XYZ file of C-alpha atoms in Angstrom:
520
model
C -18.510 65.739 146.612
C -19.243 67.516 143.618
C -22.117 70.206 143.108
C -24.708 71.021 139.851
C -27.329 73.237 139.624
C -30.449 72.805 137.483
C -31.546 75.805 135.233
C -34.582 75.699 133.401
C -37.869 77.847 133.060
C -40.053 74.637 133.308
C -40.424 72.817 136.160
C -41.552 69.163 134.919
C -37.884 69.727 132.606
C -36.039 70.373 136.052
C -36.985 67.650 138.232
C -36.829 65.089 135.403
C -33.481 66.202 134.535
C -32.727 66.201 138.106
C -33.833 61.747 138.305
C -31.818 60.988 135.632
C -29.017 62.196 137.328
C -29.325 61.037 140.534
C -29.930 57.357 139.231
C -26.738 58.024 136.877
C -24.797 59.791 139.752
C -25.771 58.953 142.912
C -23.140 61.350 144.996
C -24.278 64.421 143.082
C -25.896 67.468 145.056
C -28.230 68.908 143.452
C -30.064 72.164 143.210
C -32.505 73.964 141.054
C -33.623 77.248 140.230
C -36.316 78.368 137.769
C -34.571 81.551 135.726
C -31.535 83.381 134.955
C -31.623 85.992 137.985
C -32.327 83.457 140.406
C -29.299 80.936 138.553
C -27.274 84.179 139.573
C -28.231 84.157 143.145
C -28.574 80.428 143.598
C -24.676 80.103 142.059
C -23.092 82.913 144.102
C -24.197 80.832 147.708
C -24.706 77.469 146.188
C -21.001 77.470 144.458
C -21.531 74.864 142.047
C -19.284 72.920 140.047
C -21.076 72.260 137.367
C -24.280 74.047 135.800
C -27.420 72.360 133.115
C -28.377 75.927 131.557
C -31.205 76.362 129.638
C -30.673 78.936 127.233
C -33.983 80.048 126.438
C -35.561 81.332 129.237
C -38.400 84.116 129.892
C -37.132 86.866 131.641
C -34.650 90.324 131.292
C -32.109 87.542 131.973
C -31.508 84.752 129.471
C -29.062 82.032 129.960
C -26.165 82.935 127.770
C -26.202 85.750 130.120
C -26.448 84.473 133.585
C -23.438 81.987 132.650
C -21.552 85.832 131.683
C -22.583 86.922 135.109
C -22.014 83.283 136.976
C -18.608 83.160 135.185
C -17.570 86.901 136.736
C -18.416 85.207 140.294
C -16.209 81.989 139.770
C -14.657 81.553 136.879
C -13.864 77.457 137.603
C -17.655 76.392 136.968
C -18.436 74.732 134.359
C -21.289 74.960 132.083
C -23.355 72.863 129.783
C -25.954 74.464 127.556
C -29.333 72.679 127.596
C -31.374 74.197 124.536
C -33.879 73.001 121.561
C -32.550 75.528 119.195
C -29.308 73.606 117.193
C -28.087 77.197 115.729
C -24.551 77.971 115.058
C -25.181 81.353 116.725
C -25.941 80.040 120.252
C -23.321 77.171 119.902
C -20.469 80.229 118.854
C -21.461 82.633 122.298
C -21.489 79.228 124.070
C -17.750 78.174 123.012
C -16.643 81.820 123.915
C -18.060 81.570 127.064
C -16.294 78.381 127.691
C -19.598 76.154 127.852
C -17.826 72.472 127.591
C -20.924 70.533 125.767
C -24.538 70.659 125.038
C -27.971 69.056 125.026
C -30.762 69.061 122.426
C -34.550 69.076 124.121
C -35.427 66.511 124.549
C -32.682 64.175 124.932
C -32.530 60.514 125.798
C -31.572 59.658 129.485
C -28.451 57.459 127.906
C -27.433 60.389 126.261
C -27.832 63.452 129.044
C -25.738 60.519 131.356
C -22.729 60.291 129.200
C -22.673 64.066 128.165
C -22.891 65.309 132.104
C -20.483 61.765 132.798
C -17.658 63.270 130.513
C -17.925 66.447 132.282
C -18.106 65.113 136.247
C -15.205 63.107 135.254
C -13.068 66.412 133.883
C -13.887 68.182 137.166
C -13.100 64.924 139.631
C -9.350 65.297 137.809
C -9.158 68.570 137.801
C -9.750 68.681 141.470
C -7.169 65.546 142.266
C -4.930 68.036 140.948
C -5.412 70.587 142.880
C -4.885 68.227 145.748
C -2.183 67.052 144.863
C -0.838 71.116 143.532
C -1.577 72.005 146.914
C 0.020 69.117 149.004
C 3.307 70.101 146.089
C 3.032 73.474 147.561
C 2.569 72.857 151.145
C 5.805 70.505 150.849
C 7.503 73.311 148.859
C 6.812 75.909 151.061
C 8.498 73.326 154.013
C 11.329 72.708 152.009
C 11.844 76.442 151.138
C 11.740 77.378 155.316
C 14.704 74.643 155.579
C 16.585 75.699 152.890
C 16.461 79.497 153.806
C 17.383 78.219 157.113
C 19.990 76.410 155.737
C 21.900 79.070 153.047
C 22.268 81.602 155.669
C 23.741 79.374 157.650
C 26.254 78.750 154.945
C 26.729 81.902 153.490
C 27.770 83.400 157.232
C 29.748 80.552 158.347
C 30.969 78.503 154.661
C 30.048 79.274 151.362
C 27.360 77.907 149.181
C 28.097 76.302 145.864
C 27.458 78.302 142.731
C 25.011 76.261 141.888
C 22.347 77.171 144.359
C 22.639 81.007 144.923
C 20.967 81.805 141.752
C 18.244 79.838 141.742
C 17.462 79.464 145.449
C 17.220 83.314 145.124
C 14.707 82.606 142.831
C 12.965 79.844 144.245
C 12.647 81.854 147.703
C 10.428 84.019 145.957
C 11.720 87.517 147.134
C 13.212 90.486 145.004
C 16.613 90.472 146.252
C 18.864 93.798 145.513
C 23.101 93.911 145.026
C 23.213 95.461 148.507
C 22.925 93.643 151.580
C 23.755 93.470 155.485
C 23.092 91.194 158.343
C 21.632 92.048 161.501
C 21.659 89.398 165.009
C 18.839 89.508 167.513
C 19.566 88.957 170.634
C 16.780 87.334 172.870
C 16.272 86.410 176.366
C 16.238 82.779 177.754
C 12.559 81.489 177.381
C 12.044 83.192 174.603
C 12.228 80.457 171.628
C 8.575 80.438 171.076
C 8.307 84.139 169.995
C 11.214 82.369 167.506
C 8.360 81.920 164.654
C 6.807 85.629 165.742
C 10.156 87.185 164.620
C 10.188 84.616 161.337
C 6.880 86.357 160.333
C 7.806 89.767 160.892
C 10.709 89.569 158.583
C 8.766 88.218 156.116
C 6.090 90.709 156.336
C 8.989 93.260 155.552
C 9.817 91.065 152.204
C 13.533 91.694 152.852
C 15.230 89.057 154.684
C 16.361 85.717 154.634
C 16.212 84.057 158.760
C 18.554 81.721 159.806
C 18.587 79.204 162.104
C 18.194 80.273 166.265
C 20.768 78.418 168.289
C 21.807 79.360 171.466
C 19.123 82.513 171.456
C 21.124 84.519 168.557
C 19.057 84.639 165.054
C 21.183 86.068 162.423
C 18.956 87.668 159.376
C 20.117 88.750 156.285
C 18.768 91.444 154.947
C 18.556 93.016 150.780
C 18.906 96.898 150.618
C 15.455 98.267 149.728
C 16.364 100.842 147.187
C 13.850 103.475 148.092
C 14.827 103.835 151.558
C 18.017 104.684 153.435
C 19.787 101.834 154.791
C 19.448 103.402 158.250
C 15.559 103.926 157.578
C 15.002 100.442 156.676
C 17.399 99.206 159.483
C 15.922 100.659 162.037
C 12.119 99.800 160.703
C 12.808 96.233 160.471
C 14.821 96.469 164.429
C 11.602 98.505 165.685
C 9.236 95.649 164.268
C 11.677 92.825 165.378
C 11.035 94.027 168.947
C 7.947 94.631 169.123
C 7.137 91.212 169.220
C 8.985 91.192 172.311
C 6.260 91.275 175.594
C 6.203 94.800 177.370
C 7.301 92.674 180.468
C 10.218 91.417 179.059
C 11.756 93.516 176.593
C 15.131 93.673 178.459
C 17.266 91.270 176.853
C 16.198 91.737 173.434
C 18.519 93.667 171.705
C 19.240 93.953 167.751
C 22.748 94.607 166.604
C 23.405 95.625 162.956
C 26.412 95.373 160.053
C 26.957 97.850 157.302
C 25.798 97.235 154.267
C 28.007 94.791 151.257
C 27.396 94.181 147.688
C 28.953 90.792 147.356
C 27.673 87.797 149.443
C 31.501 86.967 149.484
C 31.381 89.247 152.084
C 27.947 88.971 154.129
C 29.814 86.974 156.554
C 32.143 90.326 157.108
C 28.729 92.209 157.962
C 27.229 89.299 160.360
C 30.675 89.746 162.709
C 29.690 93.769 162.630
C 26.500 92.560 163.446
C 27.659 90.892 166.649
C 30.159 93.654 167.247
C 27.174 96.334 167.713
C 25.471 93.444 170.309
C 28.699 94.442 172.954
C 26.645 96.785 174.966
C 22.833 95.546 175.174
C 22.156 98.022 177.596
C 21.457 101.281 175.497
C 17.719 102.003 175.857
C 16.846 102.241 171.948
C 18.006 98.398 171.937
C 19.676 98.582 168.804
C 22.763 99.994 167.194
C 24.852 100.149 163.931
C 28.310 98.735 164.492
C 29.032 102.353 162.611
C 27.606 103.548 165.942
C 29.936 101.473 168.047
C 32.418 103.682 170.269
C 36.205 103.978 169.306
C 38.722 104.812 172.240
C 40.108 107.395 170.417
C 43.706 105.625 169.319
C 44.389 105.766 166.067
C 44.928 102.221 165.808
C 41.516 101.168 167.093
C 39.647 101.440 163.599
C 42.327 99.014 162.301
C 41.941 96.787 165.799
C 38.207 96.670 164.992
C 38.418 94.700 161.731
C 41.431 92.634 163.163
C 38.296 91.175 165.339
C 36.938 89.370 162.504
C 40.060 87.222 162.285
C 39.280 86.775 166.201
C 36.116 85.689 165.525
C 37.028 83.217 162.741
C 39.869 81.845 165.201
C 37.479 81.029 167.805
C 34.802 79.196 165.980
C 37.764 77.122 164.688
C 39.192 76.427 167.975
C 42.715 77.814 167.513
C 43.154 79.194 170.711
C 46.817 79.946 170.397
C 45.772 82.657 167.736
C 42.958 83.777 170.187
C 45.335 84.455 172.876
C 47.918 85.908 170.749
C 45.450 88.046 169.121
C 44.182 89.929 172.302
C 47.486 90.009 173.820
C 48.849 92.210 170.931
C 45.535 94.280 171.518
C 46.309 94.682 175.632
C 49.869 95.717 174.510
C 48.607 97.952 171.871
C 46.813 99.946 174.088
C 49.417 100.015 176.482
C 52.173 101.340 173.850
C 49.415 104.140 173.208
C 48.473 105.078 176.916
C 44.932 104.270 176.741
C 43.457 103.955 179.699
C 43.249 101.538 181.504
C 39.665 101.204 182.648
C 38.654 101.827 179.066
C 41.071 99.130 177.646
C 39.915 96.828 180.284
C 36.301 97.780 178.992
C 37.151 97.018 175.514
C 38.363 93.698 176.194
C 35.621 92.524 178.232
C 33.565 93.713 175.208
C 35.680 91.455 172.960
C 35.454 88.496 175.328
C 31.716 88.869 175.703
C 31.301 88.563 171.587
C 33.468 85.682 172.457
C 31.100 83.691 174.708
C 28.345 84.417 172.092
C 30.053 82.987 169.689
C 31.171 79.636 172.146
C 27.044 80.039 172.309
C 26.881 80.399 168.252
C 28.662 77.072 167.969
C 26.636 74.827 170.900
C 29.593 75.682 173.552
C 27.442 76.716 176.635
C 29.016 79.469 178.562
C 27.873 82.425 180.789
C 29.676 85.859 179.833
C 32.722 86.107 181.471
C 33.529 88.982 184.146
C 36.787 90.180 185.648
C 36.496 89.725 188.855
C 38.762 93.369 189.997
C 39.195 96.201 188.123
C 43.001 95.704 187.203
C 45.330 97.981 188.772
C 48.088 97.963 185.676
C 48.503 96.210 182.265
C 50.029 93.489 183.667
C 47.182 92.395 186.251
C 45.176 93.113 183.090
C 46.943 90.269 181.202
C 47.106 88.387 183.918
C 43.170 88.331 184.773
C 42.483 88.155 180.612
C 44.480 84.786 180.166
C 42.371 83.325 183.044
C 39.237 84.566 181.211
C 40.705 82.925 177.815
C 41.583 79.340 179.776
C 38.216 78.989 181.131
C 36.819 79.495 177.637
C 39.340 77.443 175.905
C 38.573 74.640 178.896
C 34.993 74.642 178.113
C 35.255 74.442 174.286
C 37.342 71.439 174.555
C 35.134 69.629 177.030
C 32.426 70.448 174.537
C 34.299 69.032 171.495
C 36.966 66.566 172.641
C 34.566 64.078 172.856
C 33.863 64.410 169.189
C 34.318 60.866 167.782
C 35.772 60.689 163.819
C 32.801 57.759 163.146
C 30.391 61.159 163.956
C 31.245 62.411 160.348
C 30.273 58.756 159.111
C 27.132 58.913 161.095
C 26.656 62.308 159.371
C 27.398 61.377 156.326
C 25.220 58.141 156.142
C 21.913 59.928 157.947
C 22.449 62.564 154.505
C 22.844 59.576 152.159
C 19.578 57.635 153.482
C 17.497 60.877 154.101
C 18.264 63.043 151.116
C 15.067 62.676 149.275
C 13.480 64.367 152.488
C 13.674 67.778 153.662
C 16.399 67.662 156.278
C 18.768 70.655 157.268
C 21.649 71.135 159.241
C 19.099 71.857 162.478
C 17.682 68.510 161.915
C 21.321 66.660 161.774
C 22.715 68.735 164.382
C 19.426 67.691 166.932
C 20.483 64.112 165.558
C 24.048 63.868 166.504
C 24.027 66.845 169.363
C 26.319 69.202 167.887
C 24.939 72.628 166.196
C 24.313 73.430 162.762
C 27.301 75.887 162.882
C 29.475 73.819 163.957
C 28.431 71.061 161.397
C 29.132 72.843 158.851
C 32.895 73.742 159.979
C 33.549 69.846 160.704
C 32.132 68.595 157.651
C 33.714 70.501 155.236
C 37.551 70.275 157.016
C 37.549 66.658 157.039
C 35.597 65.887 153.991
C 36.679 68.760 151.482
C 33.141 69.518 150.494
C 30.211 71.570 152.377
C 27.074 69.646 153.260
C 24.930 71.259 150.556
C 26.953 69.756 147.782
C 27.494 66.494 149.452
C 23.141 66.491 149.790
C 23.320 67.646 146.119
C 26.048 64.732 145.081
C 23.396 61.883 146.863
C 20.505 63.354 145.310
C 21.273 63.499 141.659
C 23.396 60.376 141.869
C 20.085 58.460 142.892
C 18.007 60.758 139.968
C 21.044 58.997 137.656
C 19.430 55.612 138.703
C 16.141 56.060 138.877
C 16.485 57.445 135.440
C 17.279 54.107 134.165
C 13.461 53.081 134.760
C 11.391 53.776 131.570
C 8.034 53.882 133.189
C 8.708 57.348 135.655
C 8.724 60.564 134.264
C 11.281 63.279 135.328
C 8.682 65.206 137.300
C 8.172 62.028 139.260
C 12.054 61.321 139.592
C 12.580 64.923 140.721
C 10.290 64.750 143.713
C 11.397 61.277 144.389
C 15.075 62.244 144.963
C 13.691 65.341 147.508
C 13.340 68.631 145.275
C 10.083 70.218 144.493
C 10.430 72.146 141.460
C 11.902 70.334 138.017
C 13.225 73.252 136.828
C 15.470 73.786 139.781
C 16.174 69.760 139.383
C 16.836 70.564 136.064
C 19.420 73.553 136.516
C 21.014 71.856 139.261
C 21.256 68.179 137.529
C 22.953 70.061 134.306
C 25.294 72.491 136.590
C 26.598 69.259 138.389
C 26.796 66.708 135.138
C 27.440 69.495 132.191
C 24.598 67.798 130.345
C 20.427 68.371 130.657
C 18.586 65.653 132.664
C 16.662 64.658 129.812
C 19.562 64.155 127.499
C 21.600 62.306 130.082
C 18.458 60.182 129.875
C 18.251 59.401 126.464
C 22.150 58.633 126.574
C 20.841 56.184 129.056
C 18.158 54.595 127.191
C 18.952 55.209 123.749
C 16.864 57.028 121.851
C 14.407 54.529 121.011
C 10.831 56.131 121.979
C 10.626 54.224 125.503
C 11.133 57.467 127.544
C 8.368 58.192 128.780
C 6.509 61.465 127.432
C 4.782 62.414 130.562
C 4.943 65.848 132.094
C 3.592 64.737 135.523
């Protein structure tokens, strides 16, 4: 429904402008008011879209004037300037003030029709438009949730294709800085609603990218702000993260956080520190630096320390023969250097609770395992571990051993018919029941090629043949085949075919002035 108020001094002038157009334009609303001040007043509540302004009018406040003042209130109305004096003076403050036409006193009602007609019409496309800019947006802004979702999951756990980084940085709308680190909440069972609660409070902070929450771990990654310490802005964001945790039920929330990296190569290197300061949720500021995490004393511990990321890696790939061998070498380790043996019991309980979390990480449901004694020597110690490690190992191939090869074709054919919409790894993995993490290992090992650049491969293959159609324009192809900005298309379409999608489409075509010239 569009809006117009009536300006003019004389009455009889108002109210038979005001018949015309509501014969001419029946869905008009209408208002009046009698002089520039009360134009002002009537404009600021009213919030027209369109204004008749006479420009002569008695008063301190004339209308060349009140459209100045209207036009400081809401710059988007639109004017047309109603006078009897045809001087280039008026017309030249009009066209600076952006009035869009005129009318001569007295006009014919033919006339004061098609000038207002032109205008209506500008203003019903302008405000399609913004429709349809803010639907664009609103399906941007749901696409940019799943892809943030998304590239942390494959920057901790794969790698993302060149291709993206740079300009999902950019299209996630955040300064990013060189340095980085990752830190994992921990929350309680029950408490996946508060999921979105956490979402907003890193956003708030303008720092972070989320990932995905699967088995109640949410790893964020976090950009170094440059004038704060790392610890400072660490422990800000951890302090906000939990209070959005209820007073009630704060115990099981815990925050655990890596050092800091320059290279995304190695942001997966922080996440495992990240997980590494989660070993002892207990510690009443319910968060620590995995700087902060305590060493035994042995000299070799520091080294042992970043042997666990190899651990880690070894578990989420199921190579439990490496697992095994791994924290046997520890136990005899320890053993060669006298630790004791309560604290080298501790330490590997520690190790097979980060473990479990990971099982958890990768859909493999499993409770944190326990020794059941408190071993007596090293070799009850072994003994009681390799139990620990069967059960674990028993679990994970229940989970997975019923993986079927035709679930990578399923896979593969949901991303083929879906890859104009917005889906993500959390949306497959909820399709085929396995999680997102674990999706991503699978897919690339038997197929050679992560998920984003398969989704990337279907997408501008079908842009190749909807190309071939004269009558679409790019901007139409490029939301068609699922991406909401053509100049990421664009980057993307030229990164993967070494040639711009517009002169791939002429190649097409031929050059012959049947591509269509058409921005939207």
């Amino acid at each position: 429904m569009i809006k117009l108020l009536i300006v003019d001094d004389e009455q009889i002038e108002r109210e038979g402008m005001e018949v015309i157009l509501s014969r001419g334009f029946p869905d008009l609303v209408i208002e009046q008011a009698k002089n520039g001040r009360m134009s002002i007043v009537i404009a600021k509540e009213f919030q027209p879209d369109l204004i008749l302004m006479d420009i002569k009018m008695p008063g301190i406040i004339n209308g060349l004037q009140a459209i100045e003042e209207i036009t400081k209130i809401n710059s988007d109305i639109k004017f047309i300037m109603v006078t009897a004096y045809d001087t280039f003076d008026y017309a030249r403050q009009a066209l600076k003030l952006g009035v869009k036409d005129y009318l001569l006193k007295p006009s014919k009602a033919s006339e004061i029709v098609a000038t207002v007609g032109k205008v209506l019409k500008e203003i019903e496309e302008e405000k399609e438009q913004q429709v349809k800019t803010k639907v664009q947006q609103e399906a941007l802004q749901k696409a940019l949730t799943v892809v943030e979702t998304d590239v942390v999951t494959q920057l901790l756990f794969d790698h993302v294709h060149e291709v993206h980084l740079n300009e999902l940085v950019g299209l996630l709308d955040m300064r990013t800085t060189k340095e980085k680190f990752v830190i994992s909440v921990l929350l309680p069972k029950g408490s996946e609603h508060l999921y979105s609660l956490v979402k907003d409070k890193i956003r708030q902070s303008g720092s972070g990218w989320v990932g995905a929450l699967y088995s109640n771990q949410l790893p964020i990654i976090v950009f170094r702000k440059p004038d704060v310490s790392y610890r400072s802005q660490a422990i800000a964001l951890a302090r906000d993260i939990l209070s959005v945790a209820p007073s009630d039920s704060v115990h099981g929330w815990f925050v655990g956080i890596g050092n800091v990296y320059q290279s995304l190569d190695k942001i997966r290197q922080s996440y495992q520190e990240s997980l590494i300061a989660t070993m002892d949720t207990n510690i009443p500021a319910k968060y620590r630096f995995y700087n902060d995490v305590p060493i035994l004393g042995s000299p070799s511990e520091y080294q042992s320390k970043h042997r666990e990321k190899e651990f880690f890696d070894h578990i989420r790939s199921g190579q439990w023969d490496e697992v095994s061998s791994n924290i046997m070498n520890l136990i005899q380790r320890y053993e060669s250097e006298k630790v004791d043996l309560v604290q080298a019991q501790q330490r590997i309980l520690e190790l097979l609770w980060i473990a479990s979390r990971i099982l958890n990480e990768i859909g493999v449901d499993i409770e944190p395992p326990l020794y059941s004694f408190q071993a007596s020597d090293y070799r009850q110690l072994r003994s009681e571990t390799n139990e620990l490690l069967d059960q674990m190992k028993e679990v994970f191939l229940e989970r997975y051993s019923r993986f079927e090869p035709d679930v990578i074709h399923e896979i593969k054919q949901y991303i083929m018919e879906h890859s104009h919409e917005d889906i993500s790894l959390e949306a497959i993995g909820n399709k085929v029941g396995l999680s997102p993490i674990y999706i991503s290992k699978i897919f690339k090992e038997q197929l050679g090629v992560n998920y984003i650049n398969f989704l990337t491969e279907c997408r501008i293959e079908k842009a190749k043949k909807l190309m071939s159609d004269p009558e679409k324009s790019m901007k139409e192809i490029t939301y068609e085949v699922g991406y909401h900005n053509p100049n990421y298309f664009s980057k993307v379409f030229k990164k993967m075919c070494n040639i711009s999608p517009t002169d791939y489409r002429k190649q097409l075509l031929g050059n012959k002035g049947n591509i269509p010239d058409r921005s939207s």
